[in-house]
PDB file of C-alpha atoms and ligand atoms in Angstrom:
ATOM      1  CA  MET A   1      28.795 -28.329  31.928  1.00 91.00           C
ATOM      2  CA  SER A   2      25.421 -27.105  33.015  1.00 96.00           C
ATOM      3  CA  LEU A   3      23.266 -24.058  32.418  1.00 98.00           C
ATOM      4  CA  VAL A   4      21.495 -22.678  35.478  1.00 98.00           C
ATOM      5  CA  VAL A   5      18.946 -19.891  35.097  1.00 98.00           C
ATOM      6  CA  GLU A   6      17.695 -18.360  38.330  1.00 98.00           C
ATOM      7  CA  GLN A   7      15.028 -15.725  38.796  1.00 98.00           C
ATOM      8  CA  LEU A   8      15.565 -14.327  35.331  1.00 98.00           C
ATOM      9  CA  SER A   9      13.471 -11.244  34.643  1.00 98.00           C
ATOM     10  CA  ILE A  10      13.435  -9.221  31.437  1.00 98.00           C
ATOM     11  CA  ALA A  11      11.689  -5.887  31.014  1.00 98.00           C
ATOM     12  CA  PHE A  12      11.093  -3.271  28.364  1.00 98.00           C
ATOM     13  CA  ASP A  13      10.572   0.216  29.822  1.00 95.00           C
ATOM     14  CA  GLY A  14       9.719  -1.334  33.177  1.00 91.00           C
ATOM     15  CA  ARG A  15       7.203  -3.733  31.593  1.00 96.00           C
ATOM     16  CA  ARG A  16       8.176  -7.236  32.678  1.00 97.00           C
ATOM     17  CA  VAL A  17       7.811  -9.815  29.946  1.00 98.00           C
ATOM     18  CA  VAL A  18       9.923 -12.498  31.654  1.00 98.00           C
ATOM     19  CA  ASP A  19       9.272 -12.640  35.361  1.00 98.00           C
ATOM     20  CA  GLY A  20      11.404 -14.710  37.727  1.00 98.00           C
ATOM     21  CA  VAL A  21      12.099 -17.672  35.463  1.00 98.00           C
ATOM     22  CA  SER A  22      14.241 -20.486  36.899  1.00 98.00           C
ATOM     23  CA  PHE A  23      15.280 -23.734  35.273  1.00 98.00           C
ATOM     24  CA  ALA A  24      18.429 -25.723  34.644  1.00 98.00           C
ATOM     25  CA  VAL A  25      19.914 -27.725  31.807  1.00 98.00           C
ATOM     26  CA  PRO A  26      22.263 -30.234  33.451  1.00 97.00           C
ATOM     27  CA  ASP A  27      25.128 -31.709  31.455  1.00 97.00           C
ATOM     28  CA  GLY A  28      23.750 -33.949  28.714  1.00 96.00           C
ATOM     29  CA  ALA A  29      20.092 -33.220  29.551  1.00 98.00           C
ATOM     30  CA  ARG A  30      17.348 -32.384  27.065  1.00 98.00           C
ATOM     31  CA  ILE A  31      15.103 -29.714  28.521  1.00 98.00           C
ATOM     32  CA  GLY A  32      12.150 -27.991  26.886  1.00 98.00           C
ATOM     33  CA  LEU A  33      10.691 -24.525  27.306  1.00 98.00           C
ATOM     34  CA  ILE A  34       7.096 -24.562  26.186  1.00 98.00           C
ATOM     35  CA  GLY A  35       4.400 -21.912  26.073  1.00 97.00           C
ATOM     36  CA  GLU A  36       2.092 -19.965  23.836  1.00 95.00           C
ATOM     37  CA  SER A  37       3.317 -17.238  21.534  1.00 95.00           C
ATOM     38  CA  GLY A  38       4.442 -14.212  23.540  1.00 97.00           C
ATOM     39  CA  SER A  39       5.066 -16.131  26.764  1.00 98.00           C
ATOM     40  CA  GLY A  40       8.754 -15.158  26.869  1.00 98.00           C
ATOM     41  CA  LYS A  41      10.478 -18.235  25.428  1.00 97.00           C
ATOM     42  CA  SER A  42      12.665 -16.541  22.828  1.00 96.00           C
ATOM     43  CA  LEU A  43      13.722 -13.688  25.100  1.00 97.00           C
ATOM     44  CA  THR A  44      14.805 -16.240  27.700  1.00 97.00           C
ATOM     45  CA  ALA A  45      16.957 -17.988  25.085  1.00 96.00           C
ATOM     46  CA  LEU A  46      18.377 -14.711  23.777  1.00 95.00           C
ATOM     47  CA  ALA A  47      19.289 -13.649  27.325  1.00 96.00           C
ATOM     48  CA  VAL A  48      21.385 -16.797  27.705  1.00 95.00           C
ATOM     49  CA  LEU A  49      23.333 -15.843  24.596  1.00 92.00           C
ATOM     50  CA  GLY A  50      23.636 -12.161  25.442  1.00 93.00           C
ATOM     51  CA  LEU A  51      21.571 -11.290  22.378  1.00 92.00           C
ATOM     52  CA  LEU A  52      18.648  -9.419  23.927  1.00 95.00           C
ATOM     53  CA  PRO A  53      17.134  -6.716  21.723  1.00 94.00           C
ATOM     54  CA  GLU A  54      17.794  -3.026  22.244  1.00 94.00           C
ATOM     55  CA  GLY A  55      15.868  -1.637  25.197  1.00 96.00           C
ATOM     56  CA  ALA A  56      15.616  -4.885  27.142  1.00 97.00           C
ATOM     57  CA  THR A  57      16.969  -5.050  30.670  1.00 96.00           C
ATOM     58  CA  ALA A  58      17.624  -8.333  32.415  1.00 97.00           C
ATOM     59  CA  SER A  59      18.119  -9.276  36.054  1.00 98.00           C
ATOM     60  CA  GLY A  60      18.629 -12.489  37.954  1.00 98.00           C
ATOM     61  CA  SER A  61      21.304 -15.004  37.165  1.00 98.00           C
ATOM     62  CA  ILE A  62      22.349 -17.144  34.205  1.00 98.00           C
ATOM     63  CA  ARG A  63      25.346 -19.359  34.945  1.00 98.00           C
ATOM     64  CA  TRP A  64      27.198 -21.510  32.465  1.00 97.00           C
ATOM     65  CA  ASP A  65      29.623 -23.945  34.024  1.00 95.00           C
ATOM     66  CA  GLY A  66      29.476 -21.770  37.133  1.00 95.00           C
ATOM     67  CA  THR A  67      30.274 -18.500  35.316  1.00 96.00           C
ATOM     68  CA  GLU A  68      27.741 -15.671  35.432  1.00 97.00           C
ATOM     69  CA  LEU A  69      26.680 -14.644  31.929  1.00 97.00           C
ATOM     70  CA  LEU A  70      24.412 -11.719  32.781  1.00 96.00           C
ATOM     71  CA  GLY A  71      26.535  -8.610  32.478  1.00 92.00           C
ATOM     72  CA  MET A  72      29.436 -10.446  30.865  1.00 94.00           C
ATOM     73  CA  ARG A  73      31.441  -8.462  28.308  1.00 94.00           C
ATOM     74  CA  ASP A  74      30.255  -8.808  24.714  1.00 91.00           C
ATOM     75  CA  ARG A  75      33.632 -10.140  23.648  1.00 91.00           C
ATOM     76  CA  ASP A  76      33.503 -12.991  26.150  1.00 92.00           C
ATOM     77  CA  LEU A  77      29.896 -13.767  25.293  1.00 92.00           C
ATOM     78  CA  ALA A  78      30.779 -13.911  21.612  1.00 88.00           C
ATOM     79  CA  ARG A  79      33.546 -16.394  22.377  1.00 87.00           C
ATOM     80  CA  LEU A  80      31.114 -18.500  24.399  1.00 89.00           C
ATOM     81  CA  ARG A  81      28.671 -18.528  21.485  1.00 85.00           C
ATOM     82  CA  GLY A  82      31.423 -19.701  19.207  1.00 75.00           C
ATOM     83  CA  ASP A  83      32.802 -22.359  21.520  1.00 87.00           C
ATOM     84  CA  ASP A  84      30.246 -23.699  23.948  1.00 94.00           C
ATOM     85  CA  ILE A  85      26.708 -22.787  22.954  1.00 95.00           C
ATOM     86  CA  GLY A  86      25.128 -23.139  19.523  1.00 93.00           C
ATOM     87  CA  ILE A  87      21.728 -21.823  18.490  1.00 92.00           C
ATOM     88  CA  VAL A  88      19.229 -22.444  15.725  1.00 93.00           C
ATOM     89  CA  PHE A  89      16.208 -20.254  15.179  1.00 88.00           C
ATOM     90  CA  GLN A  90      12.785 -20.751  13.691  1.00 84.00           C
ATOM     91  CA  GLU A  91      13.444 -19.123  10.351  1.00 76.00           C
ATOM     92  CA  PRO A  92      16.725 -20.236   8.796  1.00 66.00           C
ATOM     93  CA  ARG A  93      16.337 -17.616   6.065  1.00 65.00           C
ATOM     94  CA  THR A  94      17.236 -14.895   8.555  1.00 73.00           C
ATOM     95  CA  ALA A  95      20.292 -16.803   9.812  1.00 79.00           C
ATOM     96  CA  LEU A  96      21.671 -17.241   6.308  1.00 92.00           C
ATOM     97  CA  ASN A  97      23.274 -14.686   4.062  1.00 93.00           C
ATOM     98  CA  PRO A  98      21.430 -14.753   0.716  1.00 93.00           C
ATOM     99  CA  ILE A  99      24.452 -13.795  -1.378  1.00 95.00           C
ATOM    100  CA  ARG A 100      26.994 -16.323  -0.120  1.00 96.00           C
ATOM    101  CA  THR A 101      27.081 -20.035  -0.872  1.00 97.00           C
ATOM    102  CA  VAL A 102      26.036 -22.264   1.987  1.00 96.00           C
ATOM    103  CA  GLY A 103      29.462 -23.899   1.926  1.00 96.00           C
ATOM    104  CA  ARG A 104      31.199 -20.597   2.614  1.00 95.00           C
ATOM    105  CA  GLN A 105      28.806 -19.845   5.441  1.00 95.00           C
ATOM    106  CA  ILE A 106      29.376 -23.225   7.052  1.00 95.00           C
ATOM    107  CA  ALA A 107      33.139 -22.811   6.665  1.00 95.00           C
ATOM    108  CA  GLU A 108      32.967 -19.384   8.312  1.00 92.00           C
ATOM    109  CA  SER A 109      31.227 -20.905  11.314  1.00 90.00           C
ATOM    110  CA  VAL A 110      34.022 -23.459  11.577  1.00 91.00           C
ATOM    111  CA  ARG A 111      36.627 -20.721  11.260  1.00 88.00           C
ATOM    112  CA  ILE A 112      35.195 -18.787  14.199  1.00 81.00           C
ATOM    113  CA  HIS A 113      36.677 -21.357  16.471  1.00 78.00           C
ATOM    114  CA  GLU A 114      39.236 -23.333  14.495  1.00 84.00           C
ATOM    115  CA  ARG A 115      42.072 -22.314  12.217  1.00 87.00           C
ATOM    116  CA  ILE A 116      41.554 -23.887   8.850  1.00 88.00           C
ATOM    117  CA  SER A 117      43.162 -22.993   5.549  1.00 89.00           C
ATOM    118  CA  ARG A 118      41.087 -21.722   2.652  1.00 83.00           C
ATOM    119  CA  ARG A 119      41.824 -24.989   0.878  1.00 84.00           C
ATOM    120  CA  ASP A 120      40.564 -27.119   3.737  1.00 91.00           C
ATOM    121  CA  ALA A 121      37.529 -24.890   4.259  1.00 91.00           C
ATOM    122  CA  ARG A 122      35.591 -26.362   1.364  1.00 93.00           C
ATOM    123  CA  ASP A 123      36.313 -29.973   2.354  1.00 94.00           C
ATOM    124  CA  ARG A 124      35.301 -29.187   5.878  1.00 95.00           C
ATOM    125  CA  ALA A 125      32.050 -27.565   4.705  1.00 96.00           C
ATOM    126  CA  VAL A 126      31.292 -30.705   2.692  1.00 97.00           C
ATOM    127  CA  ALA A 127      31.903 -32.854   5.767  1.00 97.00           C
ATOM    128  CA  GLU A 128      29.680 -30.655   7.925  1.00 96.00           C
ATOM    129  CA  ALA A 129      26.944 -30.738   5.255  1.00 97.00           C
ATOM    130  CA  ALA A 130      27.128 -34.529   5.242  1.00 97.00           C
ATOM    131  CA  ARG A 131      26.895 -34.573   9.015  1.00 96.00           C
ATOM    132  CA  VAL A 132      23.461 -32.906   8.859  1.00 97.00           C
ATOM    133  CA  ARG A 133      22.530 -35.339   6.087  1.00 97.00           C
ATOM    134  CA  LEU A 134      22.186 -32.821   3.302  1.00 97.00           C
ATOM    135  CA  PRO A 135      21.817 -34.627  -0.012  1.00 96.00           C
ATOM    136  CA  ASP A 136      24.799 -34.556  -2.385  1.00 97.00           C
ATOM    137  CA  PRO A 137      26.988 -32.485  -0.022  1.00 97.00           C
ATOM    138  CA  GLU A 138      29.761 -32.064  -2.611  1.00 97.00           C
ATOM    139  CA  ARG A 139      27.456 -30.051  -4.814  1.00 97.00           C
ATOM    140  CA  ILE A 140      25.110 -28.479  -2.319  1.00 98.00           C
ATOM    141  CA  VAL A 141      27.911 -26.455  -0.679  1.00 97.00           C
ATOM    142  CA  ASP A 142      28.187 -24.402  -3.877  1.00 97.00           C
ATOM    143  CA  ARG A 143      24.519 -23.440  -3.862  1.00 97.00           C
ATOM    144  CA  TYR A 144      22.908 -20.293  -2.494  1.00 97.00           C
ATOM    145  CA  PRO A 145      20.277 -20.407   0.262  1.00 95.00           C
ATOM    146  CA  HIS A 146      17.375 -19.613  -2.099  1.00 95.00           C
ATOM    147  CA  GLN A 147      18.250 -22.699  -4.165  1.00 96.00           C
ATOM    148  CA  LEU A 148      17.541 -24.945  -1.170  1.00 95.00           C
ATOM    149  CA  SER A 149      14.259 -26.117   0.340  1.00 94.00           C
ATOM    150  CA  GLY A 150      13.163 -24.870   3.764  1.00 92.00           C
ATOM    151  CA  GLY A 151      14.220 -28.146   5.368  1.00 94.00           C
ATOM    152  CA  GLN A 152      17.624 -28.032   3.669  1.00 96.00           C
ATOM    153  CA  ARG A 153      18.131 -24.453   4.827  1.00 95.00           C
ATOM    154  CA  GLN A 154      17.382 -25.500   8.389  1.00 94.00           C
ATOM    155  CA  ARG A 155      19.974 -28.283   8.015  1.00 96.00           C
ATOM    156  CA  VAL A 156      22.505 -25.649   6.939  1.00 96.00           C
ATOM    157  CA  ALA A 157      21.618 -23.508   9.965  1.00 94.00           C
ATOM    158  CA  LEU A 158      22.087 -26.584  12.150  1.00 95.00           C
ATOM    159  CA  ALA A 159      25.449 -27.336  10.527  1.00 95.00           C
ATOM    160  CA  MET A 160      26.523 -23.753  11.294  1.00 94.00           C
ATOM    161  CA  ALA A 161      25.343 -24.010  14.901  1.00 93.00           C
ATOM    162  CA  LEU A 162      27.176 -27.294  15.371  1.00 94.00           C
ATOM    163  CA  ALA A 163      30.334 -26.371  13.457  1.00 90.00           C
ATOM    164  CA  CYS A 164      32.041 -25.301  16.673  1.00 86.00           C
ATOM    165  CA  ARG A 165      31.067 -28.544  18.450  1.00 91.00           C
ATOM    166  CA  PRO A 166      29.020 -26.805  21.151  1.00 95.00           C
ATOM    167  CA  LYS A 167      28.268 -28.481  24.442  1.00 97.00           C
ATOM    168  CA  LEU A 168      24.810 -26.962  24.559  1.00 97.00           C
ATOM    169  CA  LEU A 169      22.450 -26.500  21.637  1.00 97.00           C
ATOM    170  CA  ILE A 170      19.599 -24.028  21.976  1.00 97.00           C
ATOM    171  CA  ALA A 171      16.892 -24.634  19.383  1.00 96.00           C
ATOM    172  CA  ASP A 172      14.160 -21.980  19.253  1.00 96.00           C
ATOM    173  CA  GLU A 173      11.167 -23.420  17.369  1.00 95.00           C
ATOM    174  CA  PRO A 174      13.516 -24.870  14.734  1.00 94.00           C
ATOM    175  CA  THR A 175      10.773 -26.746  12.897  1.00 92.00           C
ATOM    176  CA  THR A 176       7.778 -24.450  13.325  1.00 89.00           C
ATOM    177  CA  ALA A 177       8.079 -22.958   9.830  1.00 86.00           C
ATOM    178  CA  LEU A 178       8.349 -26.380   8.150  1.00 90.00           C
ATOM    179  CA  ASP A 179       5.674 -28.777   7.006  1.00 90.00           C
ATOM    180  CA  VAL A 180       4.956 -31.817   9.138  1.00 87.00           C
ATOM    181  CA  THR A 181       7.003 -34.409   7.225  1.00 90.00           C
ATOM    182  CA  VAL A 182      10.097 -32.214   7.045  1.00 93.00           C
ATOM    183  CA  GLN A 183       9.583 -31.255  10.689  1.00 92.00           C
ATOM    184  CA  ALA A 184       9.781 -34.923  11.711  1.00 93.00           C
ATOM    185  CA  GLU A 185      13.010 -35.417   9.720  1.00 95.00           C
ATOM    186  CA  ILE A 186      14.683 -32.393  11.251  1.00 95.00           C
ATOM    187  CA  LEU A 187      13.649 -33.422  14.774  1.00 95.00           C
ATOM    188  CA  ARG A 188      15.064 -36.904  14.160  1.00 96.00           C
ATOM    189  CA  LEU A 189      18.345 -35.426  12.913  1.00 96.00           C
ATOM    190  CA  LEU A 190      18.605 -32.978  15.778  1.00 96.00           C
ATOM    191  CA  LEU A 191      17.967 -35.678  18.351  1.00 96.00           C
ATOM    192  CA  ASP A 192      20.473 -38.071  16.761  1.00 96.00           C
ATOM    193  CA  LEU A 193      23.191 -35.408  16.714  1.00 96.00           C
ATOM    194  CA  VAL A 194      22.510 -34.328  20.290  1.00 96.00           C
ATOM    195  CA  ARG A 195      22.623 -37.915  21.510  1.00 95.00           C
ATOM    196  CA  ASP A 196      25.587 -39.098  19.439  1.00 93.00           C
ATOM    197  CA  GLU A 197      27.732 -36.170  20.471  1.00 92.00           C
ATOM    198  CA  GLY A 198      26.592 -35.940  24.073  1.00 94.00           C
ATOM    199  CA  MET A 199      25.335 -32.370  23.788  1.00 97.00           C
ATOM    200  CA  SER A 200      22.784 -30.820  26.118  1.00 97.00           C
ATOM    201  CA  LEU A 201      19.659 -29.423  24.511  1.00 98.00           C
ATOM    202  CA  LEU A 202      17.399 -26.505  25.376  1.00 98.00           C
ATOM    203  CA  PHE A 203      14.472 -26.890  23.023  1.00 98.00           C
ATOM    204  CA  ILE A 204      11.836 -24.186  22.637  1.00 98.00           C
ATOM    205  CA  THR A 205       8.406 -24.848  21.204  1.00 97.00           C
ATOM    206  CA  HIS A 206       4.704 -24.051  21.493  1.00 95.00           C
ATOM    207  CA  ASP A 207       3.851 -27.631  20.536  1.00 95.00           C
ATOM    208  CA  LEU A 208       3.671 -30.292  23.246  1.00 95.00           C
ATOM    209  CA  ALA A 209       3.713 -33.078  20.640  1.00 93.00           C
ATOM    210  CA  VAL A 210       7.046 -31.772  19.349  1.00 94.00           C
ATOM    211  CA  LEU A 211       8.401 -31.336  22.872  1.00 96.00           C
ATOM    212  CA  ALA A 212       7.526 -34.952  23.667  1.00 95.00           C
ATOM    213  CA  GLN A 213       9.765 -36.133  20.837  1.00 94.00           C
ATOM    214  CA  VAL A 214      12.918 -34.350  21.904  1.00 96.00           C
ATOM    215  CA  ALA A 215      12.915 -33.400  25.592  1.00 97.00           C
ATOM    216  CA  THR A 216      12.680 -35.348  28.823  1.00 97.00           C
ATOM    217  CA  THR A 217      11.579 -32.438  31.027  1.00 98.00           C
ATOM    218  CA  GLY A 218       9.606 -29.315  30.226  1.00 98.00           C
ATOM    219  CA  ALA A 219       9.154 -25.927  31.851  1.00 98.00           C
ATOM    220  CA  VAL A 220       5.820 -24.382  30.907  1.00 98.00           C
ATOM    221  CA  LEU A 221       5.807 -20.597  30.499  1.00 98.00           C
ATOM    222  CA  GLU A 222       2.793 -18.343  30.752  1.00 98.00           C
ATOM    223  CA  HIS A 223       3.099 -14.557  30.628  1.00 98.00           C
ATOM    224  CA  GLY A 224       6.791 -14.799  31.428  1.00 98.00           C
ATOM    225  CA  ARG A 225       6.410 -17.123  34.408  1.00 98.00           C
ATOM    226  CA  VAL A 226       7.113 -20.813  34.836  1.00 98.00           C
ATOM    227  CA  VAL A 227       3.744 -22.259  35.829  1.00 98.00           C
ATOM    228  CA  GLU A 228       4.715 -25.913  35.750  1.00 98.00           C
ATOM    229  CA  GLN A 229       7.950 -27.852  35.499  1.00 98.00           C
ATOM    230  CA  ALA A 230       7.767 -31.623  35.132  1.00 98.00           C
ATOM    231  CA  PRO A 231       8.908 -34.666  33.175  1.00 98.00           C
ATOM    232  CA  VAL A 232       7.366 -34.592  29.716  1.00 97.00           C
ATOM    233  CA  SER A 233       5.535 -37.843  30.509  1.00 96.00           C
ATOM    234  CA  THR A 234       3.776 -36.048  33.371  1.00 97.00           C
ATOM    235  CA  LEU A 235       2.919 -33.031  31.208  1.00 97.00           C
ATOM    236  CA  LEU A 236       1.281 -35.459  28.775  1.00 95.00           C
ATOM    237  CA  SER A 237      -0.498 -37.726  31.262  1.00 95.00           C
ATOM    238  CA  ALA A 238      -1.335 -35.419  34.154  1.00 96.00           C
ATOM    239  CA  PRO A 239      -0.898 -31.754  33.209  1.00 96.00           C
ATOM    240  CA  ALA A 240      -1.419 -29.702  36.363  1.00 96.00           C
ATOM    241  CA  SER A 241      -1.950 -26.179  35.049  1.00 96.00           C
ATOM    242  CA  PRO A 242      -4.749 -24.994  32.766  1.00 97.00           C
ATOM    243  CA  ILE A 243      -2.186 -23.721  30.279  1.00 96.00           C
ATOM    244  CA  THR A 244      -0.532 -27.145  30.004  1.00 97.00           C
ATOM    245  CA  GLN A 245      -3.942 -28.752  29.658  1.00 96.00           C
ATOM    246  CA  GLY A 246      -4.657 -26.365  26.793  1.00 96.00           C
ATOM    247  CA  LEU A 247      -1.323 -27.174  25.119  1.00 95.00           C
ATOM    248  CA  LEU A 248      -2.145 -30.875  25.440  1.00 95.00           C
ATOM    249  CA  ARG A 249      -5.556 -30.340  23.805  1.00 93.00           C
ATOM    250  CA  ASP A 250      -3.849 -28.473  20.936  1.00 90.00           C
ATOM    251  CA  ALA A 251      -1.302 -31.280  20.509  1.00 88.00           C
ATOM    252  CA  THR A 252      -3.984 -33.961  20.521  1.00 83.00           C
ATOM    253  CA  ALA A 253      -6.029 -32.013  17.994  1.00 79.00           C
ATOM    254  CA  THR A 254      -3.006 -31.952  15.662  1.00 71.00           C
ATOM    255  CA  LEU A 255      -2.605 -35.721  15.956  1.00 67.00           C
ATOM    256  CA  TRP A 256      -6.201 -36.336  14.988  1.00 64.00           C
ATOM    257  CA  ARG A 257      -6.507 -33.774  12.230  1.00 61.00           C
ATOM    258  CA  PRO A 258      -7.113 -35.549   8.934  1.00 61.00           C
ATOM    259  CA  GLU A 259      -4.464 -35.364   6.230  1.00 61.00           C
ATOM    260  CA  GLY A 260      -4.676 -32.212   4.171  1.00 57.00           C
ATOM    261  CA  GLU A 261      -6.284 -29.915   6.720  1.00 57.00           C
ATOM    262  CA  GLY A 262      -3.768 -27.102   7.332  1.00 52.00           C
ATOM    263  CA  ARG A 263      -2.515 -26.144  10.729  1.00 48.00           C
TER     264      ARG A 263
HETATM  265  P1  ADP B   1       7.775 -16.150  22.600  1.00 85.34           P
HETATM  266  O1  ADP B   1       9.109 -16.519  22.055  1.00 85.34           O
HETATM  267  O2  ADP B   1       7.353 -17.002  23.745  1.00 85.34           O
HETATM  268  O3  ADP B   1       6.714 -16.119  21.548  1.00 85.34           O
HETATM  269  P2  ADP B   1       9.083 -13.639  23.198  1.00 85.34           P
HETATM  270  O4  ADP B   1      10.101 -14.083  24.190  1.00 85.34           O
HETATM  271  O5  ADP B   1       9.551 -13.387  21.833  1.00 85.34           O
HETATM  272  O6  ADP B   1       7.861 -14.672  23.194  1.00 85.34           O
HETATM  273  O7  ADP B   1       8.400 -12.301  23.707  1.00 85.34           O
HETATM  274  C1  ADP B   1       7.726 -12.203  24.943  1.00 85.34           C
HETATM  275  C2  ADP B   1       7.029 -10.858  25.036  1.00 85.34           C
HETATM  276  O8  ADP B   1       8.003  -9.854  25.093  1.00 85.34           O
HETATM  277  C3  ADP B   1       6.169 -10.555  23.813  1.00 85.34           C
HETATM  278  O9  ADP B   1       4.820 -10.818  24.067  1.00 85.34           O
HETATM  279  C4  ADP B   1       6.372  -9.087  23.578  1.00 85.34           C
HETATM  280  O10 ADP B   1       5.308  -8.382  24.169  1.00 85.34           O
HETATM  281  C5  ADP B   1       7.613  -8.721  24.343  1.00 85.34           C
HETATM  282  N1  ADP B   1       8.722  -8.339  23.451  1.00 85.34           N
HETATM  283  C6  ADP B   1       9.519  -9.177  22.745  1.00 85.34           C
HETATM  284  N2  ADP B   1      10.452  -8.506  22.047  1.00 85.34           N
HETATM  285  C7  ADP B   1      10.236  -7.199  22.298  1.00 85.34           C
HETATM  286  C8  ADP B   1      10.871  -5.977  21.878  1.00 85.34           C
HETATM  287  N3  ADP B   1      11.920  -5.978  21.048  1.00 85.34           N
HETATM  288  N4  ADP B   1      10.357  -4.823  22.365  1.00 85.34           N
HETATM  289  C9  ADP B   1       9.297  -4.802  23.213  1.00 85.34           C
HETATM  290  N5  ADP B   1       8.666  -5.910  23.655  1.00 85.34           N
HETATM  291  C10 ADP B   1       9.118  -7.099  23.204  1.00 85.34           C
HETATM  292 MG1   MG B   2       9.629 -17.087  20.089  1.00 85.34          MG
END
């Protein structure tokens, strides 16, 4: 199943913040959307899921497996989010309910698309926690989000996104809030899961070094427009647009920054 976005525009009060964006995520492909903060990456992802904020209007076309998603009824979009498309965001804290154990939250995500008994729910949550390589899954499912580290919380968010066995995973800056070591672990995990289970990936980032680790092709956004679309190897070796060249300089600077100097 493929995602095809054509001439997507998003405006607030007539102010266009996404302007004629086109790209595709073919079945099994790993595609990146990259750009500076405010370039329209998150809104593009939210439009795919039918989760645009109040006041936003969208035009163009977003097709999933040939079906038009723009203008689709909320009920059908909700079903699609449960069955076909999973999402993880930058800040797992906002995706998690602070007053419920992570095991219950994972089980609820499973239950959105599968009938499981209350008894089986806990076992299933443990299995899903193990799948995202959380340590000591038997015990961690009974903890609350604040008792976990940032990296562990992001693993929980990933477990919830993957509980329904989506065919496409959208990851919006999933590691941006984490420190570099944890970031590398989460990227590794995400890539392993996507590959092992044959999912497609739409990965959003402002960091070309991160993009290079997970995606094969990148679309570069600037002020809501795609200014360059190329294999990641080309973006790294021969970036055509000034914005991509700037992103490459930023990425290289990160690589060379001595240990201990903050980002
Ligand atoms: P990115 O994810 O690339 O950092 P976003 O897609 O979140 O950027 O936002 C793109 C632009 O859209 C922002 O620069 C902002 O001006 C505008 N925008 C985002 N959300 C809203 C909103 N709820 N109301 C008005 N403008 C918004
Ligand atoms: Mg964003």
